[in-house]
Coordinates of C-alpha atoms in Angstrom, one line a residue:
M1 CA 65.5 63.9 70.1
T2 CA 65.1 62.0 73.6
S3 CA 61.7 63.2 75.4
A4 CA 61.4 63.6 79.1
T5 CA 58.9 60.6 78.7
D6 CA 61.7 58.5 77.0
S7 CA 64.3 59.2 79.7
G8 CA 62.1 58.9 82.8
S9 CA 60.9 61.8 84.9
A10 CA 63.6 63.9 86.6
T11 CA 63.6 64.3 90.3
Y12 CA 65.0 66.3 93.0
S13 CA 67.1 63.4 94.5
Q14 CA 68.6 62.7 91.0
A15 CA 69.8 66.5 91.1
G16 CA 71.4 65.5 94.5
V17 CA 69.0 66.8 97.2
N18 CA 67.4 64.6 99.6
I19 CA 64.3 66.3 101.1
D20 CA 63.5 63.0 103.4
E21 CA 67.1 63.0 104.9
G22 CA 66.6 66.8 105.4
N23 CA 63.2 66.2 107.5
R24 CA 65.0 63.2 109.3
L25 CA 67.6 65.6 110.5
V26 CA 65.3 68.0 111.8
E27 CA 63.4 65.2 113.9
A28 CA 66.6 64.1 115.2
I29 CA 67.7 67.4 116.6
K30 CA 64.8 68.5 118.1
P31 CA 65.8 66.9 121.9
I32 CA 69.1 68.6 121.4
V33 CA 67.4 71.9 120.5
R34 CA 65.1 71.6 123.7
T35 CA 68.1 71.6 125.9
T36 CA 68.5 75.2 125.1
R37 CA 65.1 76.4 126.1
R38 CA 65.0 79.8 128.2
P39 CA 62.2 82.3 129.4
G40 CA 60.7 83.4 126.3
A41 CA 61.5 80.5 124.3
D42 CA 59.7 76.9 124.6
G43 CA 58.6 76.3 121.3
E44 CA 59.5 73.6 118.7
I45 CA 62.0 74.1 115.9
G46 CA 60.5 73.4 112.2
G47 CA 58.4 76.4 111.7
F48 CA 58.9 79.1 109.0
G49 CA 60.4 81.1 111.9
G50 CA 61.7 80.9 115.3
L51 CA 59.4 82.6 118.1
F52 CA 60.8 84.4 121.3
D53 CA 58.7 86.3 124.0
L54 CA 60.3 89.3 124.8
A55 CA 57.6 89.9 127.5
A56 CA 58.6 86.8 129.4
T57 CA 61.9 88.6 130.2
A58 CA 62.6 91.0 133.0
F59 CA 63.7 93.8 130.9
R60 CA 62.1 97.1 131.6
D61 CA 63.0 99.5 128.5
P62 CA 65.1 96.7 126.1
V63 CA 67.0 97.6 123.0
L64 CA 67.6 94.6 120.9
V65 CA 71.2 94.0 119.8
A66 CA 71.9 91.6 116.8
A67 CA 75.1 90.0 115.6
T68 CA 76.0 87.4 112.7
D69 CA 79.2 85.6 112.1
G70 CA 80.7 82.1 111.0
V71 CA 83.7 80.2 111.8
G72 CA 85.9 81.3 108.7
T73 CA 88.6 78.7 107.6
K74 CA 89.0 77.0 111.0
L75 CA 86.4 74.9 109.3
R76 CA 88.8 73.7 106.9
I77 CA 90.8 72.1 109.6
A78 CA 87.3 70.6 111.3
I79 CA 86.4 69.2 107.7
D80 CA 89.9 67.6 107.0
T81 CA 90.4 66.0 110.5
G82 CA 86.7 65.2 111.4
I83 CA 87.0 67.1 114.4
L84 CA 83.5 68.4 114.6
D85 CA 82.3 68.4 118.3
G86 CA 83.6 72.2 118.7
V87 CA 82.9 74.3 115.7
G88 CA 78.9 74.6 116.7
V89 CA 80.6 76.2 120.0
D90 CA 82.8 78.5 117.9
L91 CA 79.5 79.4 115.9
V92 CA 77.7 80.5 118.9
A93 CA 80.6 82.1 120.6
M94 CA 81.5 84.4 117.8
C95 CA 78.1 85.9 117.7
V96 CA 77.1 86.1 121.6
N97 CA 80.7 87.6 122.4
D98 CA 80.0 90.4 120.2
L99 CA 76.5 91.0 122.0
I100 CA 77.7 91.1 125.3
V101 CA 80.6 93.8 124.5
Q102 CA 77.5 96.0 124.1
G103 CA 76.0 95.0 127.4
A104 CA 73.4 93.0 125.8
E105 CA 72.3 89.4 127.4
P106 CA 72.0 86.8 124.6
L107 CA 68.3 85.7 123.9
F108 CA 68.2 83.3 121.0
F109 CA 70.4 82.0 118.2
L110 CA 69.7 80.7 114.8
D111 CA 72.2 78.5 112.5
Y112 CA 72.8 78.2 108.8
F113 CA 74.4 74.8 107.7
A114 CA 75.0 74.4 104.1
T115 CA 76.6 71.5 102.4
A116 CA 76.8 69.3 99.0
R117 CA 75.1 66.5 100.8
I118 CA 73.5 66.1 104.0
D119 CA 75.6 63.9 106.3
T120 CA 73.4 63.2 109.4
G121 CA 76.2 62.5 111.6
V122 CA 78.1 65.5 110.8
A123 CA 75.1 67.7 111.0
M124 CA 74.3 66.3 114.4
D125 CA 77.8 66.9 115.6
V126 CA 77.8 70.6 114.5
V127 CA 74.2 71.2 116.1
A128 CA 75.0 69.5 119.4
G129 CA 77.9 71.7 119.5
A130 CA 75.7 74.9 118.7
A131 CA 73.5 73.6 121.5
R132 CA 76.2 73.4 123.8
G133 CA 77.2 76.9 123.0
C134 CA 73.9 78.1 123.4
R135 CA 73.6 76.7 126.9
I136 CA 76.8 78.3 128.1
A137 CA 75.7 81.4 126.8
G138 CA 72.2 81.3 128.1
A139 CA 70.5 81.4 124.9
A140 CA 67.8 79.7 123.2
L141 CA 68.6 77.6 119.8
I142 CA 65.1 78.8 118.4
G143 CA 65.5 77.7 114.6
G144 CA 67.9 77.8 111.7
E145 CA 68.2 76.2 108.1
T146 CA 70.1 73.3 106.6
A147 CA 70.7 73.7 102.7
E148 CA 71.8 71.1 100.6
M149 CA 73.4 72.3 97.7
P150 CA 75.2 70.0 95.4
G151 CA 77.7 71.6 92.8
M152 CA 78.0 74.4 95.1
Y153 CA 80.3 72.4 97.7
G154 CA 83.0 69.6 97.6
A155 CA 81.9 66.3 98.6
K156 CA 82.6 66.6 102.6
D157 CA 82.5 70.4 102.4
F158 CA 79.9 72.5 104.3
D159 CA 79.9 75.9 105.8
L160 CA 78.4 77.6 108.7
A161 CA 76.7 81.1 109.9
G162 CA 75.4 82.1 112.9
F163 CA 72.8 84.9 114.1
A164 CA 72.1 86.1 117.7
V165 CA 69.8 88.6 119.2
G166 CA 70.3 89.7 122.7
A167 CA 68.8 92.7 124.8
A168 CA 70.1 95.3 127.0
E169 CA 68.4 97.8 128.9
R170 CA 68.5 101.4 127.1
D171 CA 70.5 103.1 129.9
Q172 CA 72.9 100.3 130.3
L173 CA 74.4 99.9 126.5
L174 CA 78.1 99.9 126.3
P175 CA 80.4 101.5 125.8
R176 CA 79.5 104.1 128.2
R177 CA 80.2 107.9 127.6
D178 CA 82.2 108.4 130.6
I179 CA 85.3 106.5 129.5
A180 CA 88.2 108.6 130.9
V181 CA 91.9 108.8 131.4
G182 CA 92.9 106.6 134.3
D183 CA 90.2 104.0 133.6
V184 CA 92.0 100.5 133.7
I185 CA 91.9 97.9 131.0
L186 CA 91.7 94.4 132.1
G187 CA 92.0 91.4 129.9
L188 CA 90.2 88.0 130.0
G189 CA 92.1 84.9 129.0
S190 CA 91.4 83.1 125.9
A191 CA 91.1 79.3 125.2
G192 CA 93.7 79.6 122.4
V193 CA 93.3 80.9 118.7
H194 CA 89.5 80.8 119.0
S195 CA 88.0 81.4 115.5
N196 CA 90.4 84.1 113.5
G197 CA 93.5 84.1 111.8
F198 CA 93.3 80.5 110.7
S199 CA 94.4 81.1 107.2
L200 CA 97.5 82.2 108.6
V201 CA 97.5 79.1 111.1
R202 CA 97.1 76.7 108.1
L203 CA 100.0 78.6 106.3
V204 CA 102.3 78.1 109.2
V205 CA 101.1 74.3 109.7
D206 CA 101.7 73.7 106.0
R207 CA 105.3 75.1 106.3
S208 CA 105.9 73.1 109.5
G209 CA 105.2 69.8 107.9
I210 CA 103.5 68.5 110.9
A211 CA 100.3 66.4 110.1
Y212 CA 97.0 67.3 112.0
D213 CA 97.0 64.0 113.4
A214 CA 100.3 63.9 114.5
P215 CA 101.3 64.9 118.3
S216 CA 101.3 68.6 119.1
P217 CA 104.4 70.1 119.6
F218 CA 102.8 72.6 122.2
A219 CA 99.9 70.3 123.8
T220 CA 99.4 66.7 125.1
T221 CA 96.8 66.2 122.2
S222 CA 97.1 65.8 118.2
L223 CA 97.8 69.0 116.5
G224 CA 94.5 69.1 115.1
R225 CA 92.7 68.7 118.3
A226 CA 94.9 71.6 120.0
L227 CA 94.3 74.0 117.3
M228 CA 90.4 73.2 117.4
A229 CA 90.1 74.1 120.8
P230 CA 86.6 75.9 121.1
T231 CA 86.2 79.7 121.4
R232 CA 85.7 80.8 125.0
I233 CA 82.2 82.1 125.7
Y234 CA 82.5 85.3 128.1
V235 CA 78.6 85.9 128.6
K236 CA 78.1 84.8 132.0
S237 CA 81.3 86.0 133.4
V238 CA 80.9 89.5 131.8
L239 CA 77.1 89.5 132.9
A240 CA 78.1 88.8 136.6
A241 CA 80.4 91.9 136.4
L242 CA 78.0 94.1 134.8
R243 CA 75.2 93.3 137.0
G244 CA 77.4 93.1 140.3
P245 CA 80.1 95.4 141.5
G246 CA 79.6 97.8 138.5
G247 CA 82.1 100.3 137.0
V248 CA 82.6 98.6 133.6
K249 CA 82.7 101.0 131.1
G250 CA 83.5 99.2 127.9
L251 CA 84.2 96.2 126.4
A252 CA 86.1 94.7 123.0
H253 CA 85.9 91.1 121.6
I254 CA 89.4 90.6 120.4
T255 CA 88.6 88.7 117.0
G256 CA 90.3 89.3 113.7
G257 CA 92.6 92.4 114.0
G258 CA 93.7 91.5 117.4
L259 CA 94.2 93.8 120.1
V260 CA 95.6 96.5 117.5
E261 CA 92.0 97.0 116.1
N262 CA 89.6 95.8 118.4
V263 CA 90.6 97.7 121.8
P264 CA 90.1 101.0 120.1
R265 CA 86.4 100.2 118.8
A266 CA 85.4 100.6 122.6
L267 CA 87.2 104.0 123.1
P268 CA 86.1 107.6 122.1
T269 CA 88.3 109.0 119.4
H270 CA 90.4 111.3 121.8
L271 CA 91.5 108.5 123.9
A272 CA 94.0 105.6 123.3
A273 CA 94.8 102.4 125.1
Q274 CA 98.4 101.9 126.8
I275 CA 98.9 98.1 127.2
D276 CA 101.7 96.2 128.8
L277 CA 102.3 93.2 126.8
A278 CA 104.3 91.4 129.5
S279 CA 101.2 91.3 131.7
I280 CA 99.8 88.7 129.2
E281 CA 100.2 85.0 130.0
V282 CA 100.6 84.0 126.2
P283 CA 99.2 80.4 125.7
P284 CA 101.6 77.6 124.3
V285 CA 99.8 77.6 120.8
F286 CA 100.9 81.3 120.3
R287 CA 104.5 81.0 121.2
W288 CA 104.6 78.0 118.8
L289 CA 103.1 79.8 116.0
A290 CA 105.5 82.5 116.3
E291 CA 108.5 80.2 116.3
A292 CA 107.2 77.9 113.5
G293 CA 106.0 80.5 111.3
P294 CA 108.1 82.4 111.8
L295 CA 106.0 85.4 112.9
E296 CA 107.1 88.7 113.9
E297 CA 105.4 90.0 116.9
A298 CA 103.6 92.9 115.1
E299 CA 102.2 90.0 112.8
M300 CA 100.9 88.3 116.0
L301 CA 99.1 91.2 117.4
K302 CA 97.2 92.2 114.8
T303 CA 95.9 88.7 113.7
F304 CA 95.5 86.9 116.8
N305 CA 94.3 87.3 120.3
C306 CA 97.8 86.2 121.6
G307 CA 95.9 85.1 124.9
V308 CA 93.3 87.8 125.5
G309 CA 90.0 87.1 124.3
M310 CA 88.1 89.9 125.7
T311 CA 89.1 93.4 127.2
M312 CA 87.3 95.3 129.6
I313 CA 87.5 99.0 130.7
V314 CA 87.0 99.4 134.3
D315 CA 86.6 102.5 136.8
R316 CA 89.8 102.6 138.6
E317 CA 88.0 102.4 141.8
R318 CA 86.0 99.4 140.8
V319 CA 88.8 97.3 139.5
D320 CA 89.5 94.9 142.4
A321 CA 85.7 94.2 142.9
V322 CA 85.2 93.5 138.9
T323 CA 88.5 91.4 139.1
A324 CA 87.2 89.4 142.0
T325 CA 83.8 88.9 140.3
L326 CA 85.6 87.7 137.1
V327 CA 88.0 85.1 138.7
S328 CA 84.9 83.8 140.8
A329 CA 83.2 83.1 137.4
G330 CA 86.3 81.1 136.2
E331 CA 88.2 83.6 134.1
T332 CA 91.8 84.5 133.9
V333 CA 92.2 88.2 134.4
F334 CA 95.2 90.4 133.3
R335 CA 95.7 93.9 134.4
L336 CA 96.7 95.0 130.8
G337 CA 96.9 99.0 131.4
E338 CA 94.9 102.0 131.2
V339 CA 93.2 104.5 128.9
V340 CA 95.4 107.5 128.1
N341 CA 95.1 110.7 126.1
R342 CA 95.4 110.0 122.2
E343 CA 98.5 111.5 120.6
A344 CA 99.1 109.1 117.8
D345 CA 98.0 105.6 117.7
A346 CA 95.0 104.3 119.3
V347 CA 96.9 101.5 121.1
S348 CA 100.5 101.6 122.1
F349 CA 102.4 99.0 123.7
D350 CA 105.1 98.5 126.4
N351 CA 107.4 95.6 126.6
R352 CA 107.3 92.5 124.6
L353 CA 104.9 89.3 124.4
A354 CA 106.5 86.3 126.0
L355 CA 106.9 84.4 122.7
G356 CA 109.9 82.4 123.7
R357 CA 110.5 78.9 122.8
T358 CA 107.9 76.2 123.7

């Protein structure tokens, strides 16, 4: 029998974990993290927990709102193509957009990065993207975790999870209880597929036979780059609408389940949404997916955002003012339809999506 002494002492690095590399990564990302500081968060990362001083904010009677999410199988394309600069933005977006629909201002964010072996360049790209997303959302990146787990992931594989906390005044939480028949439903334009439905996207790409590094059939970049367009972060424009003209009664982040499943989440059970699909300017990526799939309209509507990343229920009297505020903040706004009494489905559609040939 061979003893431990005969074979030499085992080390953590022999098992595939490099603690020193992890420590170097933490030091390397500190300058990036500092760019996300905001009132309430001015500490350094590296402690056992991130600190946030709620008293440094202007909230009177705050309710904390938390959200967690990932990027899904969009990561598979990111890993295979090496297009990593946007997935950190995606990670933040998927969390903070869920906060804003409840009327909450994002305060801070933490990320979790798990991989077989730390590649500092890859990790830096991801964290830099997360910091960019935090700056767009006005949230502080106050900490996170990098886990090196050989045997759990393939050589270049990694996974991401994000966690965000925001706050809203107790009397301003959404959705409001006074949503009523006749309220108008607005849609805010998306930046593309965002971070949902990528298992279906990958199937369509595989069927098309087009390589990710080949020219995109619907954009001026490669197919991979076009599909990796980061998720749009709606925080600052929606906050401007909430704090400005007023009249916003409810919001829905259009993620997995599309308009079919997400819009009803902002409605009381006795009401429904009547949406005119012809009002949506469908981005070219969705027209290509529908054609290349081929995908039926019903499948598109329950899988993708189809060009609408966020919906907003607005008092009819305040629609013009809210629309003007959103447009001034850089949003593309569609007047999708209105709230009606529910008779059958929670969402009903008029007309068809513009899914003609690209």
